[in-house]
Tab-separated table of C-alpha atoms in Angstrom:
chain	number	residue	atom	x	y	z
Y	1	UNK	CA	0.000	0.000	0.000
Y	2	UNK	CA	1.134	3.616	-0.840
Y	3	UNK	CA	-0.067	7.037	0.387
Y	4	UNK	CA	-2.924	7.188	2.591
Y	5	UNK	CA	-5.150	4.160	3.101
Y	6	UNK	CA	-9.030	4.794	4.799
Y	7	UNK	CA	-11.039	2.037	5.838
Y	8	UNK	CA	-14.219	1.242	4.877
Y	9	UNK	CA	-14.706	2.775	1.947
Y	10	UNK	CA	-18.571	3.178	2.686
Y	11	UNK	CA	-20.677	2.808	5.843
Y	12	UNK	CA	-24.209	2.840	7.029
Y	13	UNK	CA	-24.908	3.145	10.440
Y	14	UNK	CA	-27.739	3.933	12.569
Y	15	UNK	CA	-27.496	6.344	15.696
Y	16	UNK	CA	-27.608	4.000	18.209
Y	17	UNK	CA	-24.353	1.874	16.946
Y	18	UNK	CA	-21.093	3.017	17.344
Y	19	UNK	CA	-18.237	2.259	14.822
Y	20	UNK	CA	-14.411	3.454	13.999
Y	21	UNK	CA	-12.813	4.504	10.546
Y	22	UNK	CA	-9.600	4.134	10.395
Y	23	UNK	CA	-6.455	5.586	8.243
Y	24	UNK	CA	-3.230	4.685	7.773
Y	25	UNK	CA	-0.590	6.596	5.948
Y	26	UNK	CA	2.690	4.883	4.465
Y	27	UNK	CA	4.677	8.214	3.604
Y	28	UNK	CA	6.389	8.677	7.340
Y	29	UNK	CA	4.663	11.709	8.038
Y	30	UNK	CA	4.461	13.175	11.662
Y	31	UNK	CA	0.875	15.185	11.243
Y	32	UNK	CA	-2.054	13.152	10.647
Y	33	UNK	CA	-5.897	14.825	9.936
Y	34	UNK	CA	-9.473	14.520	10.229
Y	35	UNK	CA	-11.784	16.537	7.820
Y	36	UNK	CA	-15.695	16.785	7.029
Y	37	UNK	CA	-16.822	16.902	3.847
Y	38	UNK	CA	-20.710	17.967	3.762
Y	39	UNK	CA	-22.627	18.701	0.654
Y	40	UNK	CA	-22.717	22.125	-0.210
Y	41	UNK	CA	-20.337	23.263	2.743
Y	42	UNK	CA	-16.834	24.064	2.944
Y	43	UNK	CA	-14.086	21.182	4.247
Y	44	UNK	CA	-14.232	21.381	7.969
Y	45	UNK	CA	-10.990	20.672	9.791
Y	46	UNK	CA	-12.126	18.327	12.699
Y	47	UNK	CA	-8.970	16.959	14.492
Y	48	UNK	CA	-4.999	17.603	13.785
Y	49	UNK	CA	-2.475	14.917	15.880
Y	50	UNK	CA	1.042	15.771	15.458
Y	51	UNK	CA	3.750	12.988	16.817
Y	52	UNK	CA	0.908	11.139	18.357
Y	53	UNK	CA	-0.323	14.459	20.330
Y	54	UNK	CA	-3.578	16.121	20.223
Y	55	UNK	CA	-3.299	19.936	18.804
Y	56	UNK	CA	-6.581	20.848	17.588
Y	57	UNK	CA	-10.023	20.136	18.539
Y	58	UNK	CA	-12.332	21.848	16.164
Y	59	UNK	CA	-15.307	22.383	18.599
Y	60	UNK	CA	-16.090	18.309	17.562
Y	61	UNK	CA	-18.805	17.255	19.410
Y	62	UNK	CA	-18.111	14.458	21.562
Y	63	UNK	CA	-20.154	11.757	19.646
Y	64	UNK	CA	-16.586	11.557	17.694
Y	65	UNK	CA	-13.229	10.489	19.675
Y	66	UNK	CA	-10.179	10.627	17.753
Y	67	UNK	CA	-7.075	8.043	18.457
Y	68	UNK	CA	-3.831	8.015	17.150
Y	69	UNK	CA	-1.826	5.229	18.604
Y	70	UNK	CA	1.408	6.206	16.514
Y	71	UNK	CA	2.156	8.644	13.817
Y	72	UNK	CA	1.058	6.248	10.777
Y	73	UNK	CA	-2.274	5.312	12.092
Y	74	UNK	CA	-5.515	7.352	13.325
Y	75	UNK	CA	-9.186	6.223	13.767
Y	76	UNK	CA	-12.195	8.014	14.205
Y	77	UNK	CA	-14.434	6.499	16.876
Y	78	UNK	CA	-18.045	7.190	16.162
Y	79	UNK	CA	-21.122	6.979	18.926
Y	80	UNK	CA	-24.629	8.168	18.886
Y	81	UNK	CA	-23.889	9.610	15.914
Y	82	UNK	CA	-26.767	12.132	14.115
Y	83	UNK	CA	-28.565	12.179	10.547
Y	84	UNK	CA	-26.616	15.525	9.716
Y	85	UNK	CA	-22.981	13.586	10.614
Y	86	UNK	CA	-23.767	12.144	7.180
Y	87	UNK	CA	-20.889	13.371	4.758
Y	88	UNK	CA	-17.359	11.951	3.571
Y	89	UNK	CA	-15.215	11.919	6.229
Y	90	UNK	CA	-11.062	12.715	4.981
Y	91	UNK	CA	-7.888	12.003	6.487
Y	92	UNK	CA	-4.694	13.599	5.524
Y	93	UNK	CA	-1.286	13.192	6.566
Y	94	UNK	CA	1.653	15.454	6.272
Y	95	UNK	CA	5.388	16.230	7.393
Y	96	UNK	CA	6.945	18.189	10.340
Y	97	UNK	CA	6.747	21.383	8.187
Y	98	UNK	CA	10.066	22.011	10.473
Y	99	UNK	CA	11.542	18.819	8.194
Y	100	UNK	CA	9.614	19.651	4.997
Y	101	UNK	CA	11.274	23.477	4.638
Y	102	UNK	CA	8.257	25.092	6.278
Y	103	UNK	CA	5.723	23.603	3.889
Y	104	UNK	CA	2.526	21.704	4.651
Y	105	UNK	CA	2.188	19.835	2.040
Y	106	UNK	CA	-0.877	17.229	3.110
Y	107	UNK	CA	-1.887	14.093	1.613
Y	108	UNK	CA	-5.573	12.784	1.369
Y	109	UNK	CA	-6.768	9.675	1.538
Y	110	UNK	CA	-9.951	8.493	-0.661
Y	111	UNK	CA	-12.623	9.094	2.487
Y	112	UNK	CA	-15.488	7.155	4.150
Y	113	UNK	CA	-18.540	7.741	2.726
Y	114	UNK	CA	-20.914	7.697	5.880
Y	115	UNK	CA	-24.841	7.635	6.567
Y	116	UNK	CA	-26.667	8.010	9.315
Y	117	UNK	CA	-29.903	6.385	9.326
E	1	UNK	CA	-6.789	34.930	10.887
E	2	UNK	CA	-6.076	33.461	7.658
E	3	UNK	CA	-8.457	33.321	4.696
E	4	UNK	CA	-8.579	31.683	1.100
E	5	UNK	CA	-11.509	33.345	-1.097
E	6	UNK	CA	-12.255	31.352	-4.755
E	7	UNK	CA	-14.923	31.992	-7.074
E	8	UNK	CA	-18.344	30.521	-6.662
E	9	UNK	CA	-19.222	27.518	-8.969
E	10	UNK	CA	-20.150	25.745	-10.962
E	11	UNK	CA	-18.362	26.541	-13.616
E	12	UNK	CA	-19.349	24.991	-16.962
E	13	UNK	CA	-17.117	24.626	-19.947
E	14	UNK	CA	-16.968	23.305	-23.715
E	15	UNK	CA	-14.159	21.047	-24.271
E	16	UNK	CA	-10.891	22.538	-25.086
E	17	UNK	CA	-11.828	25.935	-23.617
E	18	UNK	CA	-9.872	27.873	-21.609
E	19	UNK	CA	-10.594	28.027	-17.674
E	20	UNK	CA	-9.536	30.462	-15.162
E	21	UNK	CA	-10.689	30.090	-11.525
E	22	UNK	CA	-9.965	32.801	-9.125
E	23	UNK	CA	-8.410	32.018	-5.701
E	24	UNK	CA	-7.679	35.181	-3.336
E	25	UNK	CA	-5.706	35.092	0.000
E	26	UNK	CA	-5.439	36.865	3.165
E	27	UNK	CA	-2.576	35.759	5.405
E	28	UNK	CA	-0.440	37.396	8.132
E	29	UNK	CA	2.796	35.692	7.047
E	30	UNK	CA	4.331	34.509	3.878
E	31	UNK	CA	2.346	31.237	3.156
E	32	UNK	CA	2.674	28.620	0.429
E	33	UNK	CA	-0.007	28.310	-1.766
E	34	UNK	CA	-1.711	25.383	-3.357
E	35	UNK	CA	-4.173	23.566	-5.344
E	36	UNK	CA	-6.078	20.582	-4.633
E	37	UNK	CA	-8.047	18.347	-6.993
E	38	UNK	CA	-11.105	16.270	-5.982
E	39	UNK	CA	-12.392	14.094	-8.770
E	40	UNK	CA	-16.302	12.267	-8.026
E	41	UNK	CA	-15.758	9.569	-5.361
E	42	UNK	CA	-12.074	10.648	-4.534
E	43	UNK	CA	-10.138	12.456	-1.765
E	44	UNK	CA	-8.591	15.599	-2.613
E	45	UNK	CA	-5.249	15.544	-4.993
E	46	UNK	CA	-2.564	17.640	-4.752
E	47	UNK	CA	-2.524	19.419	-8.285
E	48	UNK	CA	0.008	22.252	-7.742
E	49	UNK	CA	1.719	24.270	-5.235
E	50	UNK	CA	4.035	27.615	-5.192
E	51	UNK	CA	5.962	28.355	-1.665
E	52	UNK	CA	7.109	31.844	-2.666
E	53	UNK	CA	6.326	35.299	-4.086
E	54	UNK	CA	6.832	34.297	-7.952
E	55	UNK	CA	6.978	30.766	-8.108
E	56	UNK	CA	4.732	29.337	-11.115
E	57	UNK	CA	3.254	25.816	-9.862
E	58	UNK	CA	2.354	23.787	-12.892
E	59	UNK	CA	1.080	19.933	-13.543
E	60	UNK	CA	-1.030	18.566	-16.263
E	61	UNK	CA	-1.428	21.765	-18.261
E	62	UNK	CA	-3.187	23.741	-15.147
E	63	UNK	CA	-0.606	26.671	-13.980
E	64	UNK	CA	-0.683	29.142	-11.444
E	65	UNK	CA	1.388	32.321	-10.081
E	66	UNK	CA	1.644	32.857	-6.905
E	67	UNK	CA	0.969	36.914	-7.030
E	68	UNK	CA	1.935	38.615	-3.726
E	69	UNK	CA	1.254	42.094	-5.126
E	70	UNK	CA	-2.443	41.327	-5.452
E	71	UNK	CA	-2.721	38.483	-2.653
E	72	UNK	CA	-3.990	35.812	-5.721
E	73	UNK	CA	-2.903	32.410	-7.144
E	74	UNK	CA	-5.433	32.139	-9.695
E	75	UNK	CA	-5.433	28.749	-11.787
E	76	UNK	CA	-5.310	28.489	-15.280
E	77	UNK	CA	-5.415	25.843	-18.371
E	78	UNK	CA	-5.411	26.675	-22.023
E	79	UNK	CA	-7.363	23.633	-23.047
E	80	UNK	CA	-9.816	21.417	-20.736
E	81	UNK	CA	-10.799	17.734	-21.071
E	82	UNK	CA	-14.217	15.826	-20.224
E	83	UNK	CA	-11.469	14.672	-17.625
E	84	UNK	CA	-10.856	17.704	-15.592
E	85	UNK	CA	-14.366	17.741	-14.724
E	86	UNK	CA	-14.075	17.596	-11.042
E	87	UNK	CA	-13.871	20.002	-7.993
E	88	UNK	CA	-10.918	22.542	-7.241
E	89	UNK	CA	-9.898	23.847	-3.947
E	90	UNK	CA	-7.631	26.919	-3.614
E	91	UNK	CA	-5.559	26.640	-0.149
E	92	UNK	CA	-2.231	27.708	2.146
E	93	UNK	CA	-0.575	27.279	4.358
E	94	UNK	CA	0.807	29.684	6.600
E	95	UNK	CA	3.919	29.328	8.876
E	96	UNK	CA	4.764	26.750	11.163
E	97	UNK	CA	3.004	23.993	12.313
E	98	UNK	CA	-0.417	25.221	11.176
E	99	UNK	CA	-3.287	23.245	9.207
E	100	UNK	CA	-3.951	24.116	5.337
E	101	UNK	CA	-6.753	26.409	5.237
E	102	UNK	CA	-9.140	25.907	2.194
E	103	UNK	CA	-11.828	27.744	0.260
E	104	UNK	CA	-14.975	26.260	-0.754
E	105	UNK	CA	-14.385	25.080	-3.545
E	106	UNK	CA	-15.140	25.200	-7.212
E	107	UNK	CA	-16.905	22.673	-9.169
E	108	UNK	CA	-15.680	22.225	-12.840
E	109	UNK	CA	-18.023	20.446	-15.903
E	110	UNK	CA	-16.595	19.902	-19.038
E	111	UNK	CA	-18.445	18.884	-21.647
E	112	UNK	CA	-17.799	17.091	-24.911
């Protein structure tokens, strides 16, 4: 596998289950992302982990928990999730813009394609 | 804070026309600019990036300048395909450590 892996692909769910996506990225990158992708809205930047840590919590409501057990992998744990959490969920991964010459260059992955029933 | 302004869609084409779609910035540092490429079903593509006041990014026949003098990176192509159909984000990223910060997003059709 190259570049940034997501897992599934697709997934229904309905708001009582809970479920994970998870990504994996195979370029030795340092920052790893979670984005929304709605219909008809902007990308919304949900969580950023860089080295394994925490550094931005985009107001996320708590029905989604972010892990990131090491720099190449990061799941999205998902709970009581809602109707409107329906959309394609990204993850990106980048370098240590301190390694990359003070670009942040991100990779995507292909997204989860989630519904909410 | 930092802002990245592109032209509302959708934009419609013939094929082999030429496209321009605007992308405007507002940044408190010296950020690298970029381009980003979602075809239907995908995640977003890297098309083309410029880290300085200048630079030309180019790939696949799509080109843009990064202007500093009128805060724009507007991208270009002299002749689109059924195959560029897709949806184009305008982005940067300022100094440091900090996340990409995107517009909303332009929707390209080409049509045969």
């Amino acid at each position: 596998e190259t570049g940034v892996t997501q897992t599934p692909r697709h997934l229904v769910m309905g708001m009582t289950n809970k479920k994970s996506l998870k990504c994996e990225q195979h370029l030795g990158h340092n920052a790893m992302y979670w984005y929304k992708q709605s219909a008809k809205k902007p990308l919304e930047l949900m969580f950023v982990y860089n080295f394994k840590e925490q550094t931005e919590n985009n107001s996320v409501p708590s029905r989604f928990s972010p892990e990131c057990p090491n720099s190449s992998h990061l799941f999205l744990h998902l709970h009581t999730l809602q109707p409107e959490d329906s959309a394609l969920y990204l993850c990106a991964s980048s370098q240590d813009p301190a390694i990359s010459g003070g670009v942040n260059e991100q990779f995507f992955g292909p997204g989860t394609r989630l519904t909410v029933l | 804070g930092d802002s990245v302004t592109q032209m509302e869609g959708p934009v419609t084409l013939s094929e082999e026309a030429f496209l321009t779609i605007n992308c405007t910035y507002t940044a408190t540092g010296y950020p690298s600019l970029f381009w980003y490429v979602q075809y239907p079903g995908e995640g977003l593509q890297l098309l083309l990036k410029a880290t300085k006041a200048d630079d030309k990014g180019s790939n696949k026949g799509f080109e843009a300048t990064y202007r500093k003098e009128t805060t724009s990176f507007h991208l270009e192509k002299g002749s689109v395909q059924v195959s560029d159909s897709a949806v184009y984000f305008c982005a940067l990223s300022d100094s440091g450590n900090t996340p990409l910060v995107f517009g909303k997003g332009t929707r390209l059709s080409v049509i045969a």
